[in-house]
């Protein structure tokens, strides 16, 4: 988000830099890397007992307010530079400090996973393509493309992003952890998108590079899909051998024998049969779910509910129907992933609102 917000600042002329070496999209590389370390976890671990916004406030008002205008020729301040600094701290630095705080304290898992998803998306859709075009040529000429190409690209990117977001969501809901090995899951997740492919986030990233490279007519961005494969062959397989295999010795071995790394199964691998409870009058949904694998349908009297013995938690209402639909095939799994993300977000916000209401 440092990269994104500084790119916005440069675009609107809030400030500019006085040199042109080691730049990423006209932003100094040390600002991106050093800022991410210093004005994030670095600040939190320096002041662990201070509220994050109280850490940022004196820096924004004090350090930048007194020093920013005197940094020439390194940085030339433009109009509205102060509000640009405020934007950077609100969008980039403050969430990073909270992420460090919540991770150390093992709190607010859904918000941690959401921030990590934003981080991953920024790497895939902004930083890596910009680095490639910086080295090999190319521009972000998005508005010069035909409207139909922009629309088709957005649909394709939504489709492939749903695969990665669904994996992130499953690790949070069912694994009680995050995709980051230093903040791992407590349980082995074998359901949802993981019932079809064992590396859904790497698959999502590879497909995103292919779609984005095709849209920008940049073969080097398309070739970046090989990075995902190299990452799996090296880091991911090493992590699987030295972490997942040790933590889940029996479950991981059986899972890997049945679920591929890259090419998703058309039908899911179901370790234990799940159950969905539906009202008897929901005939179309019952007919659709008759094509599902590893799912038994039973009569229910109220809201739909879904239970899978391999999961940490079940679902009620719309999320239950969506979870049941994910048993049909991989295409329906991706559709379910698109629907499940807002459904769980709305459910989480509703629970949060009830909690706040009870406290007040």
CSV table of N, CA, C and O in Angstrom, one decimal, residues 280-343:
chain,number,residue,atom,x,y,z
A,280,UNK,N,-38.1,-28.7,2.7
A,280,UNK,CA,-38.6,-29.6,1.7
A,280,UNK,C,-39.1,-28.9,0.5
A,280,UNK,O,-39.2,-29.5,-0.6
A,281,UNK,N,-39.5,-27.7,0.6
A,281,UNK,CA,-40.0,-26.9,-0.6
A,281,UNK,C,-38.9,-26.3,-1.5
A,281,UNK,O,-39.3,-25.8,-2.5
A,282,UNK,N,-37.7,-26.5,-1.2
A,282,UNK,CA,-36.6,-25.9,-2.0
A,282,UNK,C,-36.2,-27.0,-3.0
A,282,UNK,O,-35.1,-27.5,-3.0
A,283,UNK,N,-37.1,-27.2,-4.0
A,283,UNK,CA,-36.9,-28.3,-4.9
A,283,UNK,C,-35.8,-28.1,-5.9
A,283,UNK,O,-35.0,-29.0,-6.2
A,284,UNK,N,-35.7,-26.9,-6.4
A,284,UNK,CA,-34.6,-26.6,-7.4
A,284,UNK,C,-33.2,-26.8,-6.8
A,284,UNK,O,-32.3,-27.4,-7.4
A,285,UNK,N,-33.1,-26.3,-5.6
A,285,UNK,CA,-31.8,-26.4,-4.9
A,285,UNK,C,-31.5,-27.8,-4.6
A,285,UNK,O,-30.3,-28.3,-4.7
A,286,UNK,N,-32.5,-28.6,-4.2
A,286,UNK,CA,-32.3,-30.0,-3.9
A,286,UNK,C,-31.9,-30.8,-5.2
A,286,UNK,O,-31.0,-31.6,-5.2
A,287,UNK,N,-32.5,-30.4,-6.3
A,287,UNK,CA,-32.1,-31.0,-7.6
A,287,UNK,C,-30.7,-30.7,-7.9
A,287,UNK,O,-29.9,-31.6,-8.4
A,288,UNK,N,-30.3,-29.4,-7.8
A,288,UNK,CA,-28.9,-29.0,-8.1
A,288,UNK,C,-27.9,-29.7,-7.2
A,288,UNK,O,-26.9,-30.2,-7.7
A,289,UNK,N,-28.2,-29.8,-6.0
A,289,UNK,CA,-27.3,-30.5,-5.0
A,289,UNK,C,-27.3,-32.0,-5.2
A,289,UNK,O,-26.4,-32.6,-4.6
A,290,UNK,N,-28.2,-32.5,-6.0
A,290,UNK,CA,-28.1,-34.0,-6.2
A,290,UNK,C,-26.9,-34.4,-7.0
A,290,UNK,O,-26.5,-35.5,-7.1
A,291,UNK,N,-26.3,-33.4,-7.7
A,291,UNK,CA,-25.0,-33.6,-8.4
A,291,UNK,C,-23.8,-33.4,-7.6
A,291,UNK,O,-22.7,-33.6,-8.1
A,292,UNK,N,-24.0,-33.1,-6.3
A,292,UNK,CA,-22.8,-32.8,-5.4
A,292,UNK,C,-22.1,-34.1,-5.0
A,292,UNK,O,-22.8,-35.2,-5.0
A,293,UNK,N,-20.9,-34.0,-4.7
A,293,UNK,CA,-20.1,-35.2,-4.2
A,293,UNK,C,-19.9,-35.0,-2.7
A,293,UNK,O,-19.5,-34.0,-2.2
A,294,UNK,N,-20.0,-36.2,-2.0
A,294,UNK,CA,-19.8,-36.2,-0.6
A,294,UNK,C,-20.7,-35.3,0.2
A,294,UNK,O,-20.3,-34.7,1.2
A,295,UNK,N,-22.0,-35.2,-0.2
A,295,UNK,CA,-23.0,-34.4,0.5
A,295,UNK,C,-24.3,-35.1,0.6
A,295,UNK,O,-24.8,-35.5,-0.4
A,296,UNK,N,-24.8,-35.2,1.8
A,296,UNK,CA,-26.2,-35.7,2.0
A,296,UNK,C,-27.1,-34.6,2.3
A,296,UNK,O,-26.8,-33.7,3.1
A,297,UNK,N,-28.3,-34.7,1.8
A,297,UNK,CA,-29.4,-33.7,1.9
A,297,UNK,C,-30.4,-34.2,2.9
A,297,UNK,O,-31.0,-35.3,2.7
A,298,UNK,N,-30.7,-33.4,3.9
A,298,UNK,CA,-31.7,-33.8,4.9
A,298,UNK,C,-32.7,-32.7,5.1
A,298,UNK,O,-32.4,-31.5,4.8
A,299,UNK,N,-33.9,-33.0,5.6
A,299,UNK,CA,-35.0,-32.1,5.8
A,299,UNK,C,-34.6,-31.2,7.0
A,299,UNK,O,-34.2,-31.7,8.0
A,300,UNK,N,-34.9,-29.9,6.8
A,300,UNK,CA,-34.7,-28.9,7.9
A,300,UNK,C,-35.9,-28.1,8.0
A,300,UNK,O,-36.7,-28.0,7.0
A,301,UNK,N,-36.2,-27.5,9.1
A,301,UNK,CA,-37.4,-26.8,9.4
A,301,UNK,C,-37.2,-25.2,9.3
A,301,UNK,O,-38.1,-24.5,8.9
A,302,UNK,N,-36.0,-24.7,9.5
A,302,UNK,CA,-35.8,-23.3,9.5
A,302,UNK,C,-34.8,-22.9,8.5
A,302,UNK,O,-34.9,-23.4,7.3
A,303,UNK,N,-33.8,-22.1,8.9
A,303,UNK,CA,-32.7,-21.7,8.0
A,303,UNK,C,-31.9,-22.9,7.5
A,303,UNK,O,-31.8,-23.9,8.3
A,304,UNK,N,-31.4,-22.9,6.3
A,304,UNK,CA,-30.5,-23.9,5.8
A,304,UNK,C,-29.3,-24.0,6.7
A,304,UNK,O,-28.8,-22.9,7.2
A,305,UNK,N,-28.7,-25.2,6.9
A,305,UNK,CA,-27.5,-25.3,7.7
A,305,UNK,C,-26.6,-26.3,7.1
A,305,UNK,O,-27.1,-27.2,6.4
A,306,UNK,N,-25.3,-26.2,7.3
A,306,UNK,CA,-24.3,-27.1,6.6
A,306,UNK,C,-23.3,-27.5,7.7
A,306,UNK,O,-22.8,-26.6,8.5
A,307,UNK,N,-23.0,-28.8,7.7
A,307,UNK,CA,-22.0,-29.3,8.6
A,307,UNK,C,-21.1,-30.3,7.9
A,307,UNK,O,-21.6,-31.2,7.2
A,308,UNK,N,-19.8,-30.1,8.1
A,308,UNK,CA,-18.8,-31.0,7.6
A,308,UNK,C,-17.9,-31.4,8.7
A,308,UNK,O,-17.3,-30.6,9.4
A,309,UNK,N,-17.8,-32.7,9.0
A,309,UNK,CA,-16.9,-33.2,10.1
A,309,UNK,C,-15.5,-32.8,10.0
A,309,UNK,O,-14.8,-32.7,11.0
A,310,UNK,N,-15.0,-32.5,8.7
A,310,UNK,CA,-13.6,-32.0,8.6
A,310,UNK,C,-13.4,-30.6,8.8
A,310,UNK,O,-12.3,-30.1,8.8
A,311,UNK,N,-14.5,-29.8,9.0
A,311,UNK,CA,-14.4,-28.4,9.3
A,311,UNK,C,-14.4,-28.0,10.7
A,311,UNK,O,-15.0,-28.8,11.6
A,312,UNK,N,-13.9,-26.9,11.0
A,312,UNK,CA,-13.9,-26.3,12.4
A,312,UNK,C,-15.3,-25.8,12.8
A,312,UNK,O,-15.7,-25.8,13.9
A,313,UNK,N,-16.0,-25.2,11.8
A,313,UNK,CA,-17.3,-24.6,12.0
A,313,UNK,C,-18.2,-24.8,10.9
A,313,UNK,O,-17.8,-25.1,9.7
A,314,UNK,N,-19.5,-24.8,11.1
A,314,UNK,CA,-20.5,-25.0,10.1
A,314,UNK,C,-21.0,-23.6,9.6
A,314,UNK,O,-20.5,-22.6,10.0
A,315,UNK,N,-22.1,-23.7,8.9
A,315,UNK,CA,-22.7,-22.5,8.3
A,315,UNK,C,-24.2,-22.5,8.4
A,315,UNK,O,-24.8,-23.6,8.4
A,316,UNK,N,-24.9,-21.4,8.5
A,316,UNK,CA,-26.3,-21.3,8.5
A,316,UNK,C,-26.7,-20.2,7.5
A,316,UNK,O,-26.0,-19.3,7.3
A,317,UNK,N,-27.9,-20.4,7.0
A,317,UNK,CA,-28.5,-19.4,6.1
A,317,UNK,C,-27.8,-19.5,4.7
A,317,UNK,O,-27.5,-20.6,4.2
A,318,UNK,N,-27.6,-18.3,4.1
A,318,UNK,CA,-27.0,-18.3,2.8
A,318,UNK,C,-25.6,-18.9,2.7
A,318,UNK,O,-25.3,-19.7,1.8
A,319,UNK,N,-24.7,-18.7,3.7
A,319,UNK,CA,-23.4,-19.4,3.6
A,319,UNK,C,-23.5,-20.9,3.6
A,319,UNK,O,-22.7,-21.6,3.0
A,320,UNK,N,-24.6,-21.4,4.2
A,320,UNK,CA,-24.7,-22.9,4.2
A,320,UNK,C,-25.1,-23.4,2.8
A,320,UNK,O,-24.5,-24.4,2.4
A,321,UNK,N,-25.9,-22.7,2.1
A,321,UNK,CA,-26.3,-23.1,0.7
A,321,UNK,C,-25.0,-22.9,-0.1
A,321,UNK,O,-24.8,-23.8,-1.0
A,322,UNK,N,-24.3,-21.9,0.0
A,322,UNK,CA,-23.1,-21.7,-0.8
A,322,UNK,C,-22.1,-22.8,-0.5
A,322,UNK,O,-21.4,-23.3,-1.5
A,323,UNK,N,-21.9,-23.1,0.7
A,323,UNK,CA,-20.9,-24.2,1.0
A,323,UNK,C,-21.4,-25.5,0.4
A,323,UNK,O,-20.5,-26.3,0.0
A,324,UNK,N,-22.7,-25.8,0.4
A,324,UNK,CA,-23.2,-27.0,-0.2
A,324,UNK,C,-23.0,-27.0,-1.7
A,324,UNK,O,-22.6,-28.0,-2.3
A,325,UNK,N,-23.2,-25.9,-2.3
A,325,UNK,CA,-23.0,-25.8,-3.8
A,325,UNK,C,-21.5,-26.0,-4.2
A,325,UNK,O,-21.3,-26.6,-5.3
A,326,UNK,N,-20.6,-25.7,-3.3
A,326,UNK,CA,-19.2,-25.9,-3.6
A,326,UNK,C,-18.8,-27.4,-3.8
A,326,UNK,O,-17.7,-27.7,-4.3
A,327,UNK,N,-19.7,-28.3,-3.4
A,327,UNK,CA,-19.5,-29.7,-3.6
A,327,UNK,C,-19.8,-30.2,-5.0
A,327,UNK,O,-19.5,-31.4,-5.3
A,328,UNK,N,-20.4,-29.4,-5.9
A,328,UNK,CA,-20.8,-29.9,-7.2
A,328,UNK,C,-19.6,-30.2,-8.1
A,328,UNK,O,-19.4,-31.3,-8.6
A,329,UNK,N,-18.9,-29.2,-8.5
A,329,UNK,CA,-17.7,-29.3,-9.3
A,329,UNK,C,-16.8,-28.0,-9.2
A,329,UNK,O,-17.2,-27.1,-8.4
A,330,UNK,N,-15.7,-28.0,-9.9
A,330,UNK,CA,-14.8,-26.9,-9.7
A,330,UNK,C,-15.4,-25.5,-10.1
A,330,UNK,O,-15.2,-24.5,-9.5
A,331,UNK,N,-16.2,-25.5,-11.2
A,331,UNK,CA,-16.8,-24.3,-11.7
A,331,UNK,C,-17.7,-23.8,-10.6
A,331,UNK,O,-17.7,-22.6,-10.3
A,332,UNK,N,-18.6,-24.6,-10.1
A,332,UNK,CA,-19.5,-24.2,-9.0
A,332,UNK,C,-18.7,-23.8,-7.8
A,332,UNK,O,-19.2,-22.9,-7.0
A,333,UNK,N,-17.5,-24.4,-7.6
A,333,UNK,CA,-16.7,-24.0,-6.4
A,333,UNK,C,-16.3,-22.5,-6.6
A,333,UNK,O,-16.3,-21.8,-5.6
A,334,UNK,N,-15.9,-22.1,-7.7
A,334,UNK,CA,-15.4,-20.8,-8.0
A,334,UNK,C,-16.6,-19.8,-7.8
A,334,UNK,O,-16.5,-18.7,-7.2
A,335,UNK,N,-17.8,-20.2,-8.3
A,335,UNK,CA,-19.0,-19.4,-8.2
A,335,UNK,C,-19.3,-19.2,-6.7
A,335,UNK,O,-19.6,-18.1,-6.2
A,336,UNK,N,-19.2,-20.3,-6.0
A,336,UNK,CA,-19.4,-20.3,-4.5
A,336,UNK,C,-18.4,-19.4,-3.8
A,336,UNK,O,-18.8,-18.7,-2.8
A,337,UNK,N,-17.2,-19.4,-4.3
A,337,UNK,CA,-16.1,-18.6,-3.6
A,337,UNK,C,-16.5,-17.1,-3.8
A,337,UNK,O,-16.3,-16.3,-2.9
A,338,UNK,N,-17.0,-16.7,-5.0
A,338,UNK,CA,-17.4,-15.3,-5.2
A,338,UNK,C,-18.5,-14.9,-4.3
A,338,UNK,O,-18.5,-13.8,-3.8
A,339,UNK,N,-19.4,-15.8,-4.1
A,339,UNK,CA,-20.6,-15.5,-3.2
A,339,UNK,C,-20.3,-15.6,-1.7
A,339,UNK,O,-20.8,-14.9,-0.9
A,340,UNK,N,-19.4,-16.6,-1.4
A,340,UNK,CA,-19.1,-16.8,0.0
A,340,UNK,C,-18.4,-15.6,0.7
A,340,UNK,O,-18.6,-15.3,1.8
A,341,UNK,N,-17.5,-14.9,-0.1
A,341,UNK,CA,-16.7,-13.8,0.5
A,341,UNK,C,-17.6,-12.7,1.0
A,341,UNK,O,-17.5,-12.4,2.2
A,342,UNK,N,-18.5,-12.1,0.2
A,342,UNK,CA,-19.4,-11.1,0.8
A,342,UNK,C,-20.4,-11.7,1.9
A,342,UNK,O,-20.7,-11.0,2.8
A,343,UNK,N,-20.8,-12.9,1.7
A,343,UNK,CA,-21.7,-13.5,2.7
A,343,UNK,C,-21.1,-13.6,4.1
A,343,UNK,O,-21.7,-13.2,5.1
